[in-house]
mmCIF file of C-alpha atoms in Angstrom:
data_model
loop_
_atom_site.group_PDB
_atom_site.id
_atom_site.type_symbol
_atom_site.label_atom_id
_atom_site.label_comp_id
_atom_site.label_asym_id
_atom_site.label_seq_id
_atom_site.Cartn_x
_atom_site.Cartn_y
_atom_site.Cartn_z
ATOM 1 C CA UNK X 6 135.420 164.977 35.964
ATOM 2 C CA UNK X 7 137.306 163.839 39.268
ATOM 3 C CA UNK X 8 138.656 160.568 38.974
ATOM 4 C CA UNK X 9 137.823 160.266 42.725
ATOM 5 C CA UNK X 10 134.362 160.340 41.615
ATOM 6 C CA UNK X 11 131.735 158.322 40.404
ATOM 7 C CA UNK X 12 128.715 158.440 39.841
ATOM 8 C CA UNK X 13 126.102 154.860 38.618
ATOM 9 C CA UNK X 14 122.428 155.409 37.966
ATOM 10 C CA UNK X 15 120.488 152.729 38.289
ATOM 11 C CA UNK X 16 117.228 153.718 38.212
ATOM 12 C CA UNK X 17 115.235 154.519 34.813
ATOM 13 C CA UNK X 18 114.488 158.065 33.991
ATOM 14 C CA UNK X 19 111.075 157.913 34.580
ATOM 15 C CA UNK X 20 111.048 155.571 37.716
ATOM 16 C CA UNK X 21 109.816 158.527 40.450
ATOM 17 C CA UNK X 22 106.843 159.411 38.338
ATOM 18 C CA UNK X 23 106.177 155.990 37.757
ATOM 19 C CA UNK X 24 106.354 155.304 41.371
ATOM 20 C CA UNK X 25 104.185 158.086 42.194
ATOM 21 C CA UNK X 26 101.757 157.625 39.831
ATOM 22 C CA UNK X 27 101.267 154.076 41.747
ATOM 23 C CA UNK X 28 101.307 154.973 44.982
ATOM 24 C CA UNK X 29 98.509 158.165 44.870
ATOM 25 C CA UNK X 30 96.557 156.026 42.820
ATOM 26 C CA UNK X 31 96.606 153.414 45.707
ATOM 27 C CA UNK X 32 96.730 155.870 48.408
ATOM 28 C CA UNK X 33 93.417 157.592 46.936
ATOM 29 C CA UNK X 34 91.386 154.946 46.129
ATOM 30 C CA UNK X 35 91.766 152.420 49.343
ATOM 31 C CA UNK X 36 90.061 153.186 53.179
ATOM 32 C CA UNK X 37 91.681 154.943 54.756
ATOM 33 C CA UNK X 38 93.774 156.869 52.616
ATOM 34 C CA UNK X 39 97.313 156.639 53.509
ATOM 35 C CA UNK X 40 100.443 158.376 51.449
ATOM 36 C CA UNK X 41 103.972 156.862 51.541
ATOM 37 C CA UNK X 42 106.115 160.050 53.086
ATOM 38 C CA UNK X 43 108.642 159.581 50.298
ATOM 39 C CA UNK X 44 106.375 162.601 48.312
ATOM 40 C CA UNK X 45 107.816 165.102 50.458
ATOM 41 C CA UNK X 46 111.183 165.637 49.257
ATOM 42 C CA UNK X 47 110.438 167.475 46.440
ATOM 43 C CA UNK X 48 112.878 171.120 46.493
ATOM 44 C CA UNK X 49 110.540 173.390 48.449
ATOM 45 C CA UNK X 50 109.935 170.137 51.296
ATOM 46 C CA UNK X 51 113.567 169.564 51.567
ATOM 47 C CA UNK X 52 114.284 172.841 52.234
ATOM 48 C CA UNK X 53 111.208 173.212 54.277
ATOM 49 C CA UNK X 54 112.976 169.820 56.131
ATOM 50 C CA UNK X 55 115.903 171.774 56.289
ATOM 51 C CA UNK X 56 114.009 174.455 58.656
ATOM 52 C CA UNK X 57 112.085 171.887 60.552
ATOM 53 C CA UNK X 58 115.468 170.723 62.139
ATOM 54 C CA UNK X 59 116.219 173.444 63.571
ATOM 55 C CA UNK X 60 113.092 174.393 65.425
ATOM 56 C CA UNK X 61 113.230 174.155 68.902
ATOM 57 C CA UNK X 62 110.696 171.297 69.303
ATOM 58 C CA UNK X 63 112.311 169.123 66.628
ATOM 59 C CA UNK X 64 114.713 167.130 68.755
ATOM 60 C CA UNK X 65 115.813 164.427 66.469
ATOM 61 C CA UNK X 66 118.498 165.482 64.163
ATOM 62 C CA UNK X 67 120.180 167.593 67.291
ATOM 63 C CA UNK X 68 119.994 164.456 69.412
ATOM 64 C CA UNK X 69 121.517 162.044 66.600
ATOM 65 C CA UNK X 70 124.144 164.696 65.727
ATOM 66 C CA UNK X 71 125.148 164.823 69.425
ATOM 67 C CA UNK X 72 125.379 160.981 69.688
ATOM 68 C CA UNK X 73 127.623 160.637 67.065
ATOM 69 C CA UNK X 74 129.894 163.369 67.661
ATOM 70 C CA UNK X 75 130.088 161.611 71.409
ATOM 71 C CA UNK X 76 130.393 158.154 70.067
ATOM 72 C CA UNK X 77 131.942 158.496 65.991
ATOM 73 C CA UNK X 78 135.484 157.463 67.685
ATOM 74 C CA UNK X 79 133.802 154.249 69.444
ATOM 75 C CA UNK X 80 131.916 153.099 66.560
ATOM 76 C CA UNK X 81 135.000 153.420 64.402
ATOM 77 C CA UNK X 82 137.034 151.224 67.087
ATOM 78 C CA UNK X 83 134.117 148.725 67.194
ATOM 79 C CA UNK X 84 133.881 148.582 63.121
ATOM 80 C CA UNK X 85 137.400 148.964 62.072
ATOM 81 C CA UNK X 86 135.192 149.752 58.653
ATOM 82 C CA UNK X 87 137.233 150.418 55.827
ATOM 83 C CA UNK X 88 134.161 151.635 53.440
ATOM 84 C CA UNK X 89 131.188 153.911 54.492
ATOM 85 C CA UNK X 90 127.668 153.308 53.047
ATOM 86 C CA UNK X 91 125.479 155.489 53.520
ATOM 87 C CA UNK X 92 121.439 154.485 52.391
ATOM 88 C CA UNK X 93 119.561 157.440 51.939
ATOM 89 C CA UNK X 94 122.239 160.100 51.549
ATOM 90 C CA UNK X 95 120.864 162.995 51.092
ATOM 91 C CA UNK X 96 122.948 165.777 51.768
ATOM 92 C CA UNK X 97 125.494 163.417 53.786
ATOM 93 C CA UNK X 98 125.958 166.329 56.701
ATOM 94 C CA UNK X 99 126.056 163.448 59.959
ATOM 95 C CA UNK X 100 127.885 161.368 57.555
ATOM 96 C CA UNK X 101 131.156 163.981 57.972
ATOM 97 C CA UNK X 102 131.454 162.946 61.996
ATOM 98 C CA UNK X 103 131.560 159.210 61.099
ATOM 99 C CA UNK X 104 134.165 159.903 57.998
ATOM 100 C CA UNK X 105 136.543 162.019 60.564
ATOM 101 C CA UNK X 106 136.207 159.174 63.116
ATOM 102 C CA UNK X 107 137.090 156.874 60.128
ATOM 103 C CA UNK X 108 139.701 158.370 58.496
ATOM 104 C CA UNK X 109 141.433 158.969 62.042
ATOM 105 C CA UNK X 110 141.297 155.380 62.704
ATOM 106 C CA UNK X 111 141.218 153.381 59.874
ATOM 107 C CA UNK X 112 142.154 155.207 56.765
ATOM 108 C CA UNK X 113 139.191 155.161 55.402
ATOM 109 C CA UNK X 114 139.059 155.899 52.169
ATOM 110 C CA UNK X 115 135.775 154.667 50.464
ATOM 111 C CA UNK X 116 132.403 156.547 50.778
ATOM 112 C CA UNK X 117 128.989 154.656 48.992
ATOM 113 C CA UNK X 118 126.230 156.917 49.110
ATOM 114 C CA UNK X 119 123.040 155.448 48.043
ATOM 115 C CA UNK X 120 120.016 157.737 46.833
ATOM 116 C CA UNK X 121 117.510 158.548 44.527
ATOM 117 C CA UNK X 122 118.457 162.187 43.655
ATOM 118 C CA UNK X 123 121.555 162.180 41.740
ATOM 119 C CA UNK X 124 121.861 165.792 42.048
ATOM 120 C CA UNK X 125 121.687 165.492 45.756
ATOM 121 C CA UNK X 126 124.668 163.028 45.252
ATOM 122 C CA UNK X 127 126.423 165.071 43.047
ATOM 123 C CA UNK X 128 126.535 168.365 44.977
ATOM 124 C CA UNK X 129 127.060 165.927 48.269
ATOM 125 C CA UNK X 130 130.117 164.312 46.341
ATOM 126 C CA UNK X 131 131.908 167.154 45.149
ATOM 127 C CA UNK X 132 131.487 168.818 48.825
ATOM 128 C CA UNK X 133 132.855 165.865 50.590
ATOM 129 C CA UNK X 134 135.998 165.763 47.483
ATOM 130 C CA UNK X 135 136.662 169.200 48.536
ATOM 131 C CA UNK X 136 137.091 168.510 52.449
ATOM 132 C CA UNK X 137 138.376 165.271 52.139
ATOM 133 C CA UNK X 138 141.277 164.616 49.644
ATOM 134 C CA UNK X 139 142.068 161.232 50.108
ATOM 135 C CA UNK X 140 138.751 160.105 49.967
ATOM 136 C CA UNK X 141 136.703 158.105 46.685
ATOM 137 C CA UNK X 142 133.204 159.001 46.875
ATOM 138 C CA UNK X 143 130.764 156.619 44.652
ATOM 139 C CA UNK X 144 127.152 157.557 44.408
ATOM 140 C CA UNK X 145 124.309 155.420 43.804
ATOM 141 C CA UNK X 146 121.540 156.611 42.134
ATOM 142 C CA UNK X 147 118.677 153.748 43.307
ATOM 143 C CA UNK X 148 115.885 153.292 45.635
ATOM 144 C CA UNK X 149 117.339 151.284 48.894
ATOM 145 C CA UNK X 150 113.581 149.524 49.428
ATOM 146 C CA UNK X 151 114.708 147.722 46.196
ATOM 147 C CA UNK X 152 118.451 148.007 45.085
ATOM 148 C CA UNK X 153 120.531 146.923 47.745
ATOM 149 C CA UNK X 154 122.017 144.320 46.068
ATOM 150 C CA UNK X 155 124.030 147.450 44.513
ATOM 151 C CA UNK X 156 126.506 147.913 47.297
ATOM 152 C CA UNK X 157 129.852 147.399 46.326
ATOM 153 C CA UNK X 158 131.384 144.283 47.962
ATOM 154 C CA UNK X 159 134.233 145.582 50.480
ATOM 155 C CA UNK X 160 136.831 144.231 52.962
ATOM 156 C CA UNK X 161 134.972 145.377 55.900
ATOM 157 C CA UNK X 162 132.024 147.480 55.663
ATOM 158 C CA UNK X 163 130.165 150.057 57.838
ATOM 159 C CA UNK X 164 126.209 150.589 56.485
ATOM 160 C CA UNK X 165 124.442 153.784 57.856
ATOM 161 C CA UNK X 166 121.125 153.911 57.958
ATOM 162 C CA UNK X 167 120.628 157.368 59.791
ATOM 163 C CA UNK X 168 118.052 160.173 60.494
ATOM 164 C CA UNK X 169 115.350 157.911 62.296
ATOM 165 C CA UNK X 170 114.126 156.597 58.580
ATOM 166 C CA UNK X 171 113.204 153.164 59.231
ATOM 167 C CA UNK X 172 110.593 154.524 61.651
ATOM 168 C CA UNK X 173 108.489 155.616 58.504
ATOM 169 C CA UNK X 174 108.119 151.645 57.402
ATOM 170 C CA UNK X 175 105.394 150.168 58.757
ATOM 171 C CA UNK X 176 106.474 146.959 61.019
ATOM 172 C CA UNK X 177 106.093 144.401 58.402
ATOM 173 C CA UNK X 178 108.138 146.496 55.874
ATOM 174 C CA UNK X 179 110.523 147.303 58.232
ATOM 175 C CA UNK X 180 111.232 143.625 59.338
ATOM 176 C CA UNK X 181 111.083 142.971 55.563
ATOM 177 C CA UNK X 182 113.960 145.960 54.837
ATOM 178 C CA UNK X 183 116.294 144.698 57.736
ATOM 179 C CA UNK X 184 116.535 140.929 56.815
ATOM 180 C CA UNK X 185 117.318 142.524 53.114
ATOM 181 C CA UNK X 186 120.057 144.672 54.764
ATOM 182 C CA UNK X 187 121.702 141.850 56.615
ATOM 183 C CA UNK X 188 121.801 139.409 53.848
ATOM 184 C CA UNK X 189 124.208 142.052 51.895
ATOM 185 C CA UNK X 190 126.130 141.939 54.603
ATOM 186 C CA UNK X 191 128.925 139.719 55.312
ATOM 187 C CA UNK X 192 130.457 138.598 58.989
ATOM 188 C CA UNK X 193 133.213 141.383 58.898
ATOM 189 C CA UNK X 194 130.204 144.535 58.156
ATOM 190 C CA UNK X 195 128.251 146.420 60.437
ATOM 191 C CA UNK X 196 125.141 148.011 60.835
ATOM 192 C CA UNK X 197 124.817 151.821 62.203
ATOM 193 C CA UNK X 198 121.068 152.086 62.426
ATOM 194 C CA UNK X 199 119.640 155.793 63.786
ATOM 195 C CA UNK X 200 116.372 155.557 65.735
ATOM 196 C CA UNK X 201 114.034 157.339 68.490
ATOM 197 C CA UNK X 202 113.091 155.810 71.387
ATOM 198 C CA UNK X 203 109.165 155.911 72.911
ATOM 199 C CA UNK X 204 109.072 159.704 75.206
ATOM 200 C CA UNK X 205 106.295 161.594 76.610
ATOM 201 C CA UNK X 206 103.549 162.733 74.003
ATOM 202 C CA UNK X 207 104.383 165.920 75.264
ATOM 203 C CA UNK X 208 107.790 165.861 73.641
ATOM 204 C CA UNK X 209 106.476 164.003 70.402
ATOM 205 C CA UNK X 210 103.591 165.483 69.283
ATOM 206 C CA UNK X 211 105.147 169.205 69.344
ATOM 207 C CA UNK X 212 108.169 168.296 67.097
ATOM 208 C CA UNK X 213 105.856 167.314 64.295
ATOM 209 C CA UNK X 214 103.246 170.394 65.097
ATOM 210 C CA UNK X 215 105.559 173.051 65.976
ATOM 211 C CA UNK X 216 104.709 176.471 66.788
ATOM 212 C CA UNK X 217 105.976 178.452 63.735
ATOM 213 C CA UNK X 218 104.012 175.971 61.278
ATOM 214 C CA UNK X 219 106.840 174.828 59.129
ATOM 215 C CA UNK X 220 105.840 170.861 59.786
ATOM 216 C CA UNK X 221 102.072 172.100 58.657
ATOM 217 C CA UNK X 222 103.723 173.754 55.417
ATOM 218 C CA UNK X 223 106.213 170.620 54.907
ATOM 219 C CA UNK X 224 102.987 167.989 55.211
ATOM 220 C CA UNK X 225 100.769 170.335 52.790
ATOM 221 C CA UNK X 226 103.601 170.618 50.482
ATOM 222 C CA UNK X 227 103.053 166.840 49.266
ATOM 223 C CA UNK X 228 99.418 167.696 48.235
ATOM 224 C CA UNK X 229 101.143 170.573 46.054
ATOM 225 C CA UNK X 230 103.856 167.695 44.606
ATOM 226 C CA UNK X 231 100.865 165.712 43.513
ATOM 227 C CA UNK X 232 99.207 169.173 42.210
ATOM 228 C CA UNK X 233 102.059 169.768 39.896
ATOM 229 C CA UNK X 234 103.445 166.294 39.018
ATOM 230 C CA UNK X 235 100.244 164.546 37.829
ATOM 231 C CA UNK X 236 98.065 167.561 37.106
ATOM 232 C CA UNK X 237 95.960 167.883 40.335
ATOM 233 C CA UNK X 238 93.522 170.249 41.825
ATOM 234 C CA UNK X 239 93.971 169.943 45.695
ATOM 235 C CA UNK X 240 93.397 172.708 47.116
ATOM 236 C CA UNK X 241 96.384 172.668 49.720
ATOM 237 C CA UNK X 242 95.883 175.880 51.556
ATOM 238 C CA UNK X 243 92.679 174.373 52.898
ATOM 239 C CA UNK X 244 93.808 170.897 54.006
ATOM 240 C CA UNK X 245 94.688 171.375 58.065
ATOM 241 C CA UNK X 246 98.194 169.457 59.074
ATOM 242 C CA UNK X 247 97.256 167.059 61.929
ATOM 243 C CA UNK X 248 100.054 165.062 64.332
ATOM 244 C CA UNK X 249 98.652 162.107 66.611
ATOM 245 C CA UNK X 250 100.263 160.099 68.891
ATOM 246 C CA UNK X 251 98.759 156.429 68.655
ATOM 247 C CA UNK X 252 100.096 154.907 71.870
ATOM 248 C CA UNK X 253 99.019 151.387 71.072
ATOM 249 C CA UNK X 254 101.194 151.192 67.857
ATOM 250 C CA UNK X 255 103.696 153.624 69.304
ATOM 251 C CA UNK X 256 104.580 155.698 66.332
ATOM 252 C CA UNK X 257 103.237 159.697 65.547
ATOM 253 C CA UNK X 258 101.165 159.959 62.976
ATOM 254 C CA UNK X 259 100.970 162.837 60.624
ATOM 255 C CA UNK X 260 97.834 163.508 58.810
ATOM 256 C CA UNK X 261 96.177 166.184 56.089
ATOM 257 C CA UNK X 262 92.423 166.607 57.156
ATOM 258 C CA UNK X 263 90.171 167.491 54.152
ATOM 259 C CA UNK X 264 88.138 170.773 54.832
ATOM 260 C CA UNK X 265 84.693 170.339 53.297
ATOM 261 C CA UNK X 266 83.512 167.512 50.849
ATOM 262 C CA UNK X 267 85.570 167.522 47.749
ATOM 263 C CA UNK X 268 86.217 165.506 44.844
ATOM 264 C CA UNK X 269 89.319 166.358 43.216
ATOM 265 C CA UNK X 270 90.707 165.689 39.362
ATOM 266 C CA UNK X 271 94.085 163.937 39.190
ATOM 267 C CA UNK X 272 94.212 164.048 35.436
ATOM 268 C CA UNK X 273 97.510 162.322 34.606
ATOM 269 C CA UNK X 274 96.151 159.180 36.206
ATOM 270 C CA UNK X 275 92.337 160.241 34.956
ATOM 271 C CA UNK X 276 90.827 159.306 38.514
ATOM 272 C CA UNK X 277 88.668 161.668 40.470
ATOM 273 C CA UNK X 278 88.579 161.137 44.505
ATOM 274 C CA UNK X 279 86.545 161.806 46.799
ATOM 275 C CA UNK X 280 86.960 162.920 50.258
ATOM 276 C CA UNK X 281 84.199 163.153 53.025
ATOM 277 C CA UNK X 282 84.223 166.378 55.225
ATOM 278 C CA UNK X 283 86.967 166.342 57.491
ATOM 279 C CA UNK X 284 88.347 163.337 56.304
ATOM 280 C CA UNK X 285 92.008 162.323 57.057
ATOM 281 C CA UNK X 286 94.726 161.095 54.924
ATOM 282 C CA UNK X 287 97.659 159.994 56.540
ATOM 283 C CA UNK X 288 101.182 160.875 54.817
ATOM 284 C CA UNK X 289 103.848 159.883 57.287
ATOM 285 C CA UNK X 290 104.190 157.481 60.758
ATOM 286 C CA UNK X 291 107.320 157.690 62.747
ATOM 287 C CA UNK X 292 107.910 154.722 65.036
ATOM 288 C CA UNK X 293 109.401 155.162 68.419
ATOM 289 C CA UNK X 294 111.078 152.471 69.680
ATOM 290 C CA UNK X 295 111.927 150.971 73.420
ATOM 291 C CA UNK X 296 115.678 148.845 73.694
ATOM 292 C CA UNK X 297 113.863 145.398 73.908
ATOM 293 C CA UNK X 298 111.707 145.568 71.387
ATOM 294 C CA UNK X 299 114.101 146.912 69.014
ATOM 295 C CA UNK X 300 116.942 144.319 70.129
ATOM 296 C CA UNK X 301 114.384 141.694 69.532
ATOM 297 C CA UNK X 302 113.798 142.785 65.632
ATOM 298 C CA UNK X 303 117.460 143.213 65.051
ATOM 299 C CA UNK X 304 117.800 139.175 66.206
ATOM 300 C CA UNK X 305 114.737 138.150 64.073
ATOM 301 C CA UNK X 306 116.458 140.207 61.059
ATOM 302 C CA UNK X 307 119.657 138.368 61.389
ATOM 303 C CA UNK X 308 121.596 140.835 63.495
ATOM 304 C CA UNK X 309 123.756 140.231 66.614
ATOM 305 C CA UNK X 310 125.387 142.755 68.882
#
């Protein structure tokens, strides 16, 4: 084991099937049915992820990537951070800009990466050990809607929260999540927060209903999640992938739309549901934001520039 390092679960073995028991028994028995987008991330949707950014129409990742590689020096200037946390690690691949910047100016040596899957913290870890050999990685196996009381306390502290994520929490949620974040933080931290701003529909909608069909296969792939986790018969083939733009609540919305009448088993949770035809369930919003509005909720959360 590398004593540079470590690795704390904090979450109980069967906490994700717990949590997903809950959450398709809620999303299948209330009007309309609506899926947290968590359910994705399963192997075959991360990999199918994996393919969706780099698709032509999916902008995001490209854009964030190129903002940081532009600006990792400045926000290391601004933060003089001398820990990284990252919440929702995942593979950690943006996270290497920021920890050059860093370690150029600071001497960084401290990397928190907060996630649910420890083996996506693992194989993260021992990558970034390999590249970086003064740095101490420490991965947190926990769920950062709940555990954020888990970061380790720090002289001065940078907290990432990259990849567009808090669009997927609903306003409420999200205002709930940020006044959460800053009261783990002290006056010396700062906040990195990744986010899309409101664009034409023309340049929304296609990124989540590309061409190719990989955001169709990565939105069906939940129903097959639920298929083999709790014993299901959806029939995913037949569901169609939908993206809308809802302009009043400025976020895309991504949808499964049932194809007939059905009424399908989900044995491990013995309930049976019932979909009309062409019924919609909705599995994933992602909130665009405009600089006001946004600037607004950071000040109501607690945050100044």
């Amino acid at each position: 084991m590398n004593d540079r390092f470590r690795l704390d679960v904090h979450l109980e073995a069967d906490f994700a099937g717990r949590a997903l028991r809950q959450d398709v028994q809620r999303a299948l028995t209330t009007t309309p049915k609506s899926l947290p987008p968590k359910w994705f991330y399963d192997k075959v949707g991360s990999d199918l992820f994996e393919a969706i950014t780099e698709l032509p129409e999916y902008y995001p990742t490209r854009a964030e990537a190129e903002i940081l590689t532009t600006h990792a020096a400045d926000i290391a200037d601004a933060s003089k951070a001398t820990m990284l946390v990252e919440l929702g690690s995942g593979s950690s691949t943006k996270t290497r800009l920021l920890l050059d910047a860093l370690q150029e100016k600071t001497k960084l040596r401290h990397y928190v990466a907060l996630d649910v899957s420890a083996s996506a913290l693992t194989s993260a870890g021992n990558s970034l050990l390999a590249d970086y050999p003064d740095l101490h990685v420490h991965g947190l196996v926990a769920d950062f809607d709940h555990h954020l009381d888990l970061i380790p306390a720090h002289d001065q502290r940078l907290i990432a929260f990259l990849g567009g994520t808090i669009g997927n929490f609903e306003p409420g949620d999200r205002q709930r999540f940020l006044r959460e974040v800053r009261n783990q933080m002290t006056r010396r931290d700062f906040f990195l927060l990744g986010t899309d701003l409101v664009k034409s529909p023309d340049v929304l909608v296609p990124a989540y209903d590309d061409s190719q069909g990989v955001t169709a296969a990565f939105n069906r792939n939940v129903l097959a999640v639920i298929n083999r986790e709790l014993d299901a018969d959806f029939p995913v083939a037949d569901f169609e992938h939908i993206a809308v733009w809802d302009s009043e609540n400025e976020w895309i919305e991504m949808r499964l739309k049932a194809p007939r009448a059905l009424q399908v088993q989900v044995r491990a949770i013995e309930l049976e549901a019932t979909f009309d035809a062409g019924e919609q369930m909705r599995t994933e919003i992602s909130a665009k934001f405009r600089h006001v509005g946004l600037n607004d909720e950071m000040r109501q959360a607690g945050f100044h520039e």
